Amino acid sequence: MDLGTESERLYRHTRMLRVLLVDDDLDLAKLLAEYLGKNDAEVVHVATGELGLARAKEGGFDAVLLDVMLPGLDGFEVCRALRASSDVPVVMLTARGDDDARIVGLEIGADDYVVKPFVVREVILRVNALANRIAERRQRLSAATTT
């Protein structure tokens, strides 16, 4: 199945999504970038928490896919720091599926938590849903401040 055809797109956007992927698994990053690209998303990939936090703080992303177990600054620390200054949707992607890890991720501000291995189509749908919700919220706030 070619996910790039018009009739098989998982979700149509009025513009391309920009997704920051922070994961040290290069094979997974390549797979996600390929599938997200076929579904109207531009993926910027970095492999460390420090680079992920720096790129996220630059802004311009519609969502962040964030691994928990990263070299150096881990995903929990990145999420915590990012939440101090941004409302960009964060989806944790991790092999740590224990209850405590999921709860910590959500408590520190992640919008969703997906355990590896996962179904790529599901991750795409989750990213789209979160990005759309945030975009709608921003539009409502913008409209409220201009009226």
Short mmCIF file of N, CA and C in Angstrom, two decimals:
data_model
loop_
_atom_site.label_atom_id
_atom_site.label_comp_id
_atom_site.label_asym_id
_atom_site.label_seq_id
_atom_site.Cartn_x
_atom_site.Cartn_y
_atom_site.Cartn_z
N MET A 1 0.85 -1.18 0.00
CA MET A 1 0.00 0.00 0.00
C MET A 1 0.89 1.24 0.00
N ASP A 2 0.64 2.13 -0.92
CA ASP A 2 1.38 3.39 -1.01
C ASP A 2 0.66 4.44 -0.19
N LEU A 3 1.20 4.77 0.99
CA LEU A 3 0.55 5.74 1.87
C LEU A 3 0.61 7.15 1.33
N GLY A 4 1.34 7.35 0.23
CA GLY A 4 1.47 8.68 -0.31
C GLY A 4 0.35 9.09 -1.26
N THR A 5 -0.52 8.17 -1.68
CA THR A 5 -1.57 8.53 -2.61
C THR A 5 -2.66 9.33 -1.92
N GLU A 6 -3.33 10.16 -2.68
CA GLU A 6 -4.36 11.05 -2.12
C GLU A 6 -5.44 10.25 -1.39
N SER A 7 -5.90 9.15 -1.97
CA SER A 7 -7.01 8.42 -1.38
C SER A 7 -6.64 7.66 -0.12
N GLU A 8 -5.35 7.45 0.12
CA GLU A 8 -4.93 6.66 1.26
C GLU A 8 -4.24 7.47 2.34
N ARG A 9 -4.23 8.76 2.25
CA ARG A 9 -3.63 9.58 3.29
C ARG A 9 -4.39 9.37 4.58
N LEU A 10 -3.67 9.33 5.68
CA LEU A 10 -4.32 9.12 6.96
C LEU A 10 -5.09 10.35 7.40
N TYR A 11 -4.62 11.50 7.04
CA TYR A 11 -5.28 12.73 7.44
C TYR A 11 -4.79 13.85 6.54
N ARG A 12 -5.67 14.69 6.09
CA ARG A 12 -5.28 15.80 5.22
C ARG A 12 -5.19 17.08 6.02
N HIS A 13 -4.15 17.84 5.77
CA HIS A 13 -3.94 19.12 6.44
C HIS A 13 -3.97 20.23 5.41
N THR A 14 -4.26 21.41 5.87
CA THR A 14 -4.21 22.56 4.98
C THR A 14 -2.77 23.00 4.76
N ARG A 15 -1.87 22.53 5.62
CA ARG A 15 -0.44 22.82 5.45
C ARG A 15 0.34 21.65 6.01
N MET A 16 1.61 21.60 5.63
CA MET A 16 2.46 20.51 6.09
C MET A 16 2.80 20.69 7.57
N LEU A 17 2.71 19.60 8.32
CA LEU A 17 3.13 19.62 9.72
C LEU A 17 4.64 19.58 9.80
N ARG A 18 5.20 20.25 10.81
CA ARG A 18 6.62 20.13 11.13
C ARG A 18 6.73 19.38 12.43
N VAL A 19 7.42 18.25 12.40
CA VAL A 19 7.55 17.38 13.56
C VAL A 19 9.01 17.26 13.93
N LEU A 20 9.31 17.47 15.20
CA LEU A 20 10.66 17.24 15.71
C LEU A 20 10.70 15.85 16.31
N LEU A 21 11.59 15.02 15.81
CA LEU A 21 11.77 13.65 16.30
C LEU A 21 13.09 13.59 17.05
N VAL A 22 13.02 13.27 18.34
CA VAL A 22 14.21 13.18 19.19
C VAL A 22 14.35 11.73 19.61
N ASP A 23 15.23 11.00 18.93
CA ASP A 23 15.39 9.57 19.19
C ASP A 23 16.76 9.14 18.69
N ASP A 24 17.46 8.35 19.49
CA ASP A 24 18.79 7.89 19.09
C ASP A 24 18.75 6.61 18.26
N ASP A 25 17.58 6.07 18.00
CA ASP A 25 17.42 4.88 17.15
C ASP A 25 17.28 5.36 15.70
N LEU A 26 18.37 5.30 14.95
CA LEU A 26 18.38 5.84 13.59
C LEU A 26 17.46 5.09 12.65
N ASP A 27 17.32 3.78 12.82
CA ASP A 27 16.42 3.01 11.97
C ASP A 27 14.97 3.42 12.21
N LEU A 28 14.60 3.58 13.45
CA LEU A 28 13.25 4.02 13.78
C LEU A 28 13.01 5.43 13.25
N ALA A 29 13.99 6.30 13.40
CA ALA A 29 13.85 7.67 12.91
C ALA A 29 13.62 7.68 11.40
N LYS A 30 14.35 6.86 10.69
CA LYS A 30 14.19 6.79 9.23
C LYS A 30 12.78 6.31 8.88
N LEU A 31 12.30 5.28 9.57
CA LEU A 31 10.96 4.74 9.31
C LEU A 31 9.89 5.79 9.59
N LEU A 32 9.98 6.44 10.75
CA LEU A 32 8.98 7.46 11.09
C LEU A 32 9.03 8.63 10.11
N ALA A 33 10.21 9.06 9.75
CA ALA A 33 10.34 10.17 8.80
C ALA A 33 9.72 9.81 7.46
N GLU A 34 9.92 8.59 7.02
CA GLU A 34 9.35 8.15 5.75
C GLU A 34 7.82 8.16 5.80
N TYR A 35 7.25 7.56 6.82
CA TYR A 35 5.79 7.50 6.92
C TYR A 35 5.17 8.86 7.19
N LEU A 36 5.77 9.64 8.05
CA LEU A 36 5.24 10.97 8.31
C LEU A 36 5.34 11.84 7.06
N GLY A 37 6.43 11.70 6.32
CA GLY A 37 6.59 12.44 5.08
C GLY A 37 5.52 12.12 4.06
N LYS A 38 5.12 10.87 4.01
CA LYS A 38 4.05 10.46 3.10
C LYS A 38 2.69 10.94 3.57
N ASN A 39 2.64 11.50 4.77
CA ASN A 39 1.38 11.98 5.33
C ASN A 39 1.46 13.46 5.70
N ASP A 40 2.07 14.23 4.80
CA ASP A 40 2.11 15.68 4.92
C ASP A 40 2.85 16.19 6.15
N ALA A 41 3.95 15.58 6.49
CA ALA A 41 4.74 16.07 7.61
C ALA A 41 6.21 16.17 7.22
N GLU A 42 6.83 17.26 7.64
CA GLU A 42 8.28 17.42 7.51
C GLU A 42 8.87 17.00 8.85
N VAL A 43 9.84 16.11 8.83
CA VAL A 43 10.45 15.62 10.06
C VAL A 43 11.86 16.14 10.19
N VAL A 44 12.15 16.74 11.34
CA VAL A 44 13.50 17.15 11.69
C VAL A 44 13.95 16.18 12.77
N HIS A 45 15.04 15.46 12.53
CA HIS A 45 15.50 14.45 13.47
C HIS A 45 16.79 14.87 14.15
N VAL A 46 16.83 14.69 15.47
CA VAL A 46 18.07 14.83 16.24
C VAL A 46 18.16 13.63 17.16
N ALA A 47 19.39 13.28 17.57
CA ALA A 47 19.59 12.02 18.29
C ALA A 47 19.91 12.18 19.78
N THR A 48 19.96 13.41 20.28
CA THR A 48 20.25 13.59 21.70
C THR A 48 19.24 14.54 22.33
N GLY A 49 19.11 14.41 23.64
CA GLY A 49 18.20 15.28 24.37
C GLY A 49 18.60 16.74 24.30
N GLU A 50 19.90 17.00 24.39
CA GLU A 50 20.39 18.38 24.34
C GLU A 50 20.03 19.04 23.01
N LEU A 51 20.29 18.33 21.91
CA LEU A 51 19.95 18.89 20.59
C LEU A 51 18.44 19.01 20.43
N GLY A 52 17.70 18.05 20.96
CA GLY A 52 16.25 18.10 20.86
C GLY A 52 15.68 19.31 21.57
N LEU A 53 16.16 19.56 22.77
CA LEU A 53 15.68 20.71 23.53
C LEU A 53 16.04 22.02 22.82
N ALA A 54 17.25 22.11 22.32
CA ALA A 54 17.67 23.32 21.61
C ALA A 54 16.81 23.56 20.37
N ARG A 55 16.58 22.52 19.58
CA ARG A 55 15.76 22.67 18.38
C ARG A 55 14.32 23.01 18.73
N ALA A 56 13.77 22.34 19.74
CA ALA A 56 12.39 22.60 20.16
C ALA A 56 12.22 24.03 20.61
N LYS A 57 13.20 24.56 21.32
CA LYS A 57 13.12 25.94 21.81
C LYS A 57 13.19 26.96 20.68
N GLU A 58 13.73 26.56 19.53
CA GLU A 58 13.74 27.45 18.37
C GLU A 58 12.32 27.70 17.86
N GLY A 59 11.43 26.77 18.16
CA GLY A 59 10.03 26.90 17.76
C GLY A 59 9.78 26.44 16.34
N GLY A 60 8.54 26.61 15.93
CA GLY A 60 8.16 26.27 14.56
C GLY A 60 7.74 24.82 14.37
N PHE A 61 7.62 24.06 15.45
CA PHE A 61 7.21 22.66 15.33
C PHE A 61 5.75 22.51 15.76
N ASP A 62 5.05 21.64 15.07
CA ASP A 62 3.66 21.34 15.41
C ASP A 62 3.55 20.23 16.43
N ALA A 63 4.60 19.42 16.54
CA ALA A 63 4.62 18.32 17.51
C ALA A 63 6.05 17.86 17.72
N VAL A 64 6.28 17.24 18.88
CA VAL A 64 7.58 16.66 19.20
C VAL A 64 7.36 15.20 19.55
N LEU A 65 8.08 14.31 18.87
CA LEU A 65 8.12 12.90 19.21
C LEU A 65 9.41 12.69 19.98
N LEU A 66 9.30 12.24 21.22
CA LEU A 66 10.44 12.27 22.14
C LEU A 66 10.67 10.92 22.80
N ASP A 67 11.84 10.34 22.56
CA ASP A 67 12.22 9.10 23.24
C ASP A 67 12.58 9.42 24.68
N VAL A 68 12.34 8.48 25.58
CA VAL A 68 12.69 8.69 26.98
C VAL A 68 14.16 8.39 27.22
N MET A 69 14.63 7.26 26.72
CA MET A 69 16.00 6.83 27.01
C MET A 69 16.96 7.35 25.95
N LEU A 70 17.45 8.56 26.21
CA LEU A 70 18.38 9.22 25.30
C LEU A 70 19.73 9.37 25.99
N PRO A 71 20.79 9.42 25.20
CA PRO A 71 22.10 9.71 25.81
C PRO A 71 22.12 11.14 26.34
N GLY A 72 22.77 11.34 27.48
CA GLY A 72 22.83 12.68 28.07
C GLY A 72 21.51 13.04 28.71
N LEU A 73 20.95 14.14 28.30
CA LEU A 73 19.67 14.62 28.81
C LEU A 73 18.57 13.65 28.36
N ASP A 74 17.86 13.03 29.33
CA ASP A 74 16.84 12.05 28.92
C ASP A 74 15.54 12.75 28.53
N GLY A 75 14.63 11.97 27.97
CA GLY A 75 13.38 12.53 27.47
C GLY A 75 12.53 13.19 28.52
N PHE A 76 12.54 12.65 29.75
CA PHE A 76 11.78 13.28 30.83
C PHE A 76 12.30 14.68 31.11
N GLU A 77 13.63 14.82 31.14
CA GLU A 77 14.23 16.14 31.39
C GLU A 77 13.93 17.10 30.24
N VAL A 78 13.98 16.61 29.02
CA VAL A 78 13.67 17.45 27.86
C VAL A 78 12.22 17.93 27.93
N CYS A 79 11.31 17.00 28.21
CA CYS A 79 9.89 17.35 28.30
C CYS A 79 9.65 18.38 29.40
N ARG A 80 10.23 18.15 30.55
CA ARG A 80 10.06 19.07 31.68
C ARG A 80 10.55 20.48 31.31
N ALA A 81 11.72 20.56 30.70
CA ALA A 81 12.28 21.86 30.30
C ALA A 81 11.45 22.51 29.20
N LEU A 82 10.97 21.71 28.28
CA LEU A 82 10.17 22.24 27.18
C LEU A 82 8.84 22.80 27.68
N ARG A 83 8.25 22.12 28.64
CA ARG A 83 6.96 22.57 29.18
C ARG A 83 7.06 23.92 29.90
N ALA A 84 8.23 24.27 30.33
CA ALA A 84 8.41 25.56 31.01
C ALA A 84 8.21 26.73 30.05
N SER A 85 8.33 26.47 28.73
CA SER A 85 8.25 27.59 27.80
C SER A 85 7.40 27.33 26.56
N SER A 86 6.78 26.17 26.44
CA SER A 86 6.08 25.85 25.19
C SER A 86 4.88 24.95 25.44
N ASP A 87 3.88 25.09 24.57
CA ASP A 87 2.72 24.20 24.63
C ASP A 87 2.70 23.24 23.44
N VAL A 88 3.82 23.13 22.73
CA VAL A 88 3.88 22.22 21.60
C VAL A 88 3.52 20.81 22.07
N PRO A 89 2.70 20.08 21.31
CA PRO A 89 2.35 18.72 21.72
C PRO A 89 3.58 17.82 21.77
N VAL A 90 3.68 17.04 22.84
CA VAL A 90 4.79 16.10 23.03
C VAL A 90 4.23 14.70 23.15
N VAL A 91 4.72 13.81 22.29
CA VAL A 91 4.37 12.40 22.36
C VAL A 91 5.65 11.65 22.73
N MET A 92 5.61 10.99 23.88
CA MET A 92 6.76 10.20 24.31
C MET A 92 6.72 8.87 23.55
N LEU A 93 7.84 8.49 22.94
CA LEU A 93 7.99 7.21 22.26
C LEU A 93 9.09 6.45 22.99
N THR A 94 8.74 5.34 23.62
CA THR A 94 9.76 4.70 24.45
C THR A 94 9.53 3.21 24.64
N ALA A 95 10.60 2.52 24.93
CA ALA A 95 10.52 1.11 25.28
C ALA A 95 10.13 0.93 26.74
N ARG A 96 10.19 2.03 27.51
CA ARG A 96 9.83 1.96 28.94
C ARG A 96 8.31 2.03 29.06
N GLY A 97 7.69 0.87 29.14
CA GLY A 97 6.24 0.81 29.18
C GLY A 97 5.66 0.56 30.55
N ASP A 98 6.51 0.57 31.58
CA ASP A 98 5.98 0.31 32.92
C ASP A 98 5.08 1.47 33.36
N ASP A 99 4.16 1.16 34.26
CA ASP A 99 3.19 2.16 34.72
C ASP A 99 3.84 3.42 35.26
N ASP A 100 4.89 3.26 36.06
CA ASP A 100 5.54 4.43 36.66
C ASP A 100 6.10 5.37 35.60
N ALA A 101 6.73 4.82 34.57
CA ALA A 101 7.31 5.66 33.52
C ALA A 101 6.22 6.40 32.76
N ARG A 102 5.12 5.71 32.43
CA ARG A 102 4.02 6.38 31.72
C ARG A 102 3.43 7.50 32.57
N ILE A 103 3.23 7.22 33.84
CA ILE A 103 2.65 8.23 34.74
C ILE A 103 3.57 9.43 34.87
N VAL A 104 4.87 9.19 35.04
CA VAL A 104 5.82 10.30 35.14
C VAL A 104 5.79 11.13 33.86
N GLY A 105 5.82 10.47 32.71
CA GLY A 105 5.79 11.20 31.44
C GLY A 105 4.58 12.10 31.31
N LEU A 106 3.42 11.58 31.67
CA LEU A 106 2.20 12.38 31.58
C LEU A 106 2.16 13.47 32.64
N GLU A 107 2.66 13.18 33.83
CA GLU A 107 2.67 14.19 34.90
C GLU A 107 3.58 15.37 34.59
N ILE A 108 4.66 15.14 33.89
CA ILE A 108 5.58 16.25 33.60
C ILE A 108 5.18 17.03 32.35
N GLY A 109 4.10 16.60 31.69
CA GLY A 109 3.59 17.41 30.60
C GLY A 109 3.49 16.77 29.24
N ALA A 110 3.85 15.49 29.10
CA ALA A 110 3.66 14.85 27.80
C ALA A 110 2.17 14.77 27.51
N ASP A 111 1.81 14.92 26.26
CA ASP A 111 0.41 14.84 25.86
C ASP A 111 -0.02 13.41 25.58
N ASP A 112 0.94 12.56 25.26
CA ASP A 112 0.65 11.17 24.96
C ASP A 112 1.91 10.36 25.21
N TYR A 113 1.72 9.05 25.36
CA TYR A 113 2.84 8.16 25.69
C TYR A 113 2.63 6.88 24.91
N VAL A 114 3.52 6.57 23.98
CA VAL A 114 3.39 5.39 23.13
C VAL A 114 4.58 4.47 23.39
N VAL A 115 4.26 3.20 23.67
CA VAL A 115 5.29 2.23 24.01
C VAL A 115 5.76 1.52 22.74
N LYS A 116 7.09 1.41 22.59
CA LYS A 116 7.70 0.66 21.49
C LYS A 116 7.63 -0.83 21.81
N PRO A 117 7.44 -1.67 20.85
CA PRO A 117 7.16 -1.37 19.44
C PRO A 117 5.72 -0.87 19.29
N PHE A 118 5.50 -0.05 18.28
CA PHE A 118 4.18 0.54 18.08
C PHE A 118 3.80 0.44 16.61
N VAL A 119 2.54 0.71 16.34
CA VAL A 119 2.03 0.75 14.98
C VAL A 119 2.24 2.17 14.47
N VAL A 120 3.01 2.32 13.41
CA VAL A 120 3.38 3.63 12.89
C VAL A 120 2.13 4.45 12.53
N ARG A 121 1.14 3.83 11.93
CA ARG A 121 -0.08 4.56 11.56
C ARG A 121 -0.75 5.17 12.79
N GLU A 122 -0.72 4.44 13.90
CA GLU A 122 -1.32 4.97 15.13
C GLU A 122 -0.58 6.21 15.61
N VAL A 123 0.74 6.18 15.55
CA VAL A 123 1.53 7.34 15.97
C VAL A 123 1.21 8.54 15.08
N ILE A 124 1.08 8.31 13.78
CA ILE A 124 0.75 9.40 12.86
C ILE A 124 -0.61 10.01 13.21
N LEU A 125 -1.58 9.16 13.49
CA LEU A 125 -2.90 9.66 13.86
C LEU A 125 -2.87 10.43 15.17
N ARG A 126 -2.10 9.96 16.12
CA ARG A 126 -1.98 10.66 17.41
C ARG A 126 -1.34 12.03 17.22
N VAL A 127 -0.28 12.09 16.43
CA VAL A 127 0.40 13.36 16.16
C VAL A 127 -0.56 14.33 15.47
N ASN A 128 -1.27 13.86 14.47
CA ASN A 128 -2.23 14.71 13.76
C ASN A 128 -3.30 15.25 14.70
N ALA A 129 -3.85 14.38 15.53
CA ALA A 129 -4.91 14.80 16.44
C ALA A 129 -4.42 15.87 17.42
N LEU A 130 -3.24 15.65 17.99
CA LEU A 130 -2.69 16.62 18.94
C LEU A 130 -2.36 17.95 18.26
N ALA A 131 -1.73 17.87 17.10
CA ALA A 131 -1.35 19.10 16.39
C ALA A 131 -2.60 19.89 16.00
N ASN A 132 -3.63 19.21 15.56
CA ASN A 132 -4.87 19.90 15.20
C ASN A 132 -5.53 20.54 16.40
N ARG A 133 -5.53 19.84 17.53
CA ARG A 133 -6.14 20.38 18.75
C ARG A 133 -5.42 21.66 19.19
N ILE A 134 -4.11 21.63 19.19
CA ILE A 134 -3.34 22.81 19.59
C ILE A 134 -3.54 23.95 18.60
N ALA A 135 -3.56 23.65 17.31
CA ALA A 135 -3.77 24.69 16.30
C ALA A 135 -5.14 25.34 16.47
N GLU A 136 -6.16 24.54 16.75
CA GLU A 136 -7.50 25.09 16.97
C GLU A 136 -7.52 25.96 18.22
N ARG A 137 -6.85 25.51 19.29
CA ARG A 137 -6.80 26.31 20.52
C ARG A 137 -6.11 27.64 20.26
N ARG A 138 -5.01 27.61 19.53
CA ARG A 138 -4.29 28.86 19.23
C ARG A 138 -5.13 29.80 18.40
N GLN A 139 -5.90 29.26 17.44
CA GLN A 139 -6.77 30.10 16.62
C GLN A 139 -7.85 30.75 17.47
N ARG A 140 -8.45 29.98 18.38
CA ARG A 140 -9.49 30.54 19.25
C ARG A 140 -8.91 31.65 20.14
N LEU A 141 -7.72 31.41 20.69
CA LEU A 141 -7.09 32.44 21.53
C LEU A 141 -6.76 33.68 20.73
N SER A 142 -6.26 33.48 19.52
CA SER A 142 -5.93 34.61 18.65
C SER A 142 -7.18 35.40 18.30
N ALA A 143 -8.26 34.72 17.99
CA ALA A 143 -9.52 35.39 17.64
C ALA A 143 -10.06 36.14 18.85
N ALA A 144 -9.92 35.58 20.02
CA ALA A 144 -10.43 36.21 21.25
C ALA A 144 -9.64 37.48 21.58
N THR A 145 -8.37 37.50 21.28
CA THR A 145 -7.55 38.67 21.60
C THR A 145 -7.68 39.78 20.56
N THR A 146 -8.17 39.45 19.37
CA THR A 146 -8.31 40.45 18.32
C THR A 146 -9.71 41.04 18.27
N THR A 147 -10.63 40.47 19.05
CA THR A 147 -11.99 41.00 19.05
C THR A 147 -12.27 41.84 20.27
#
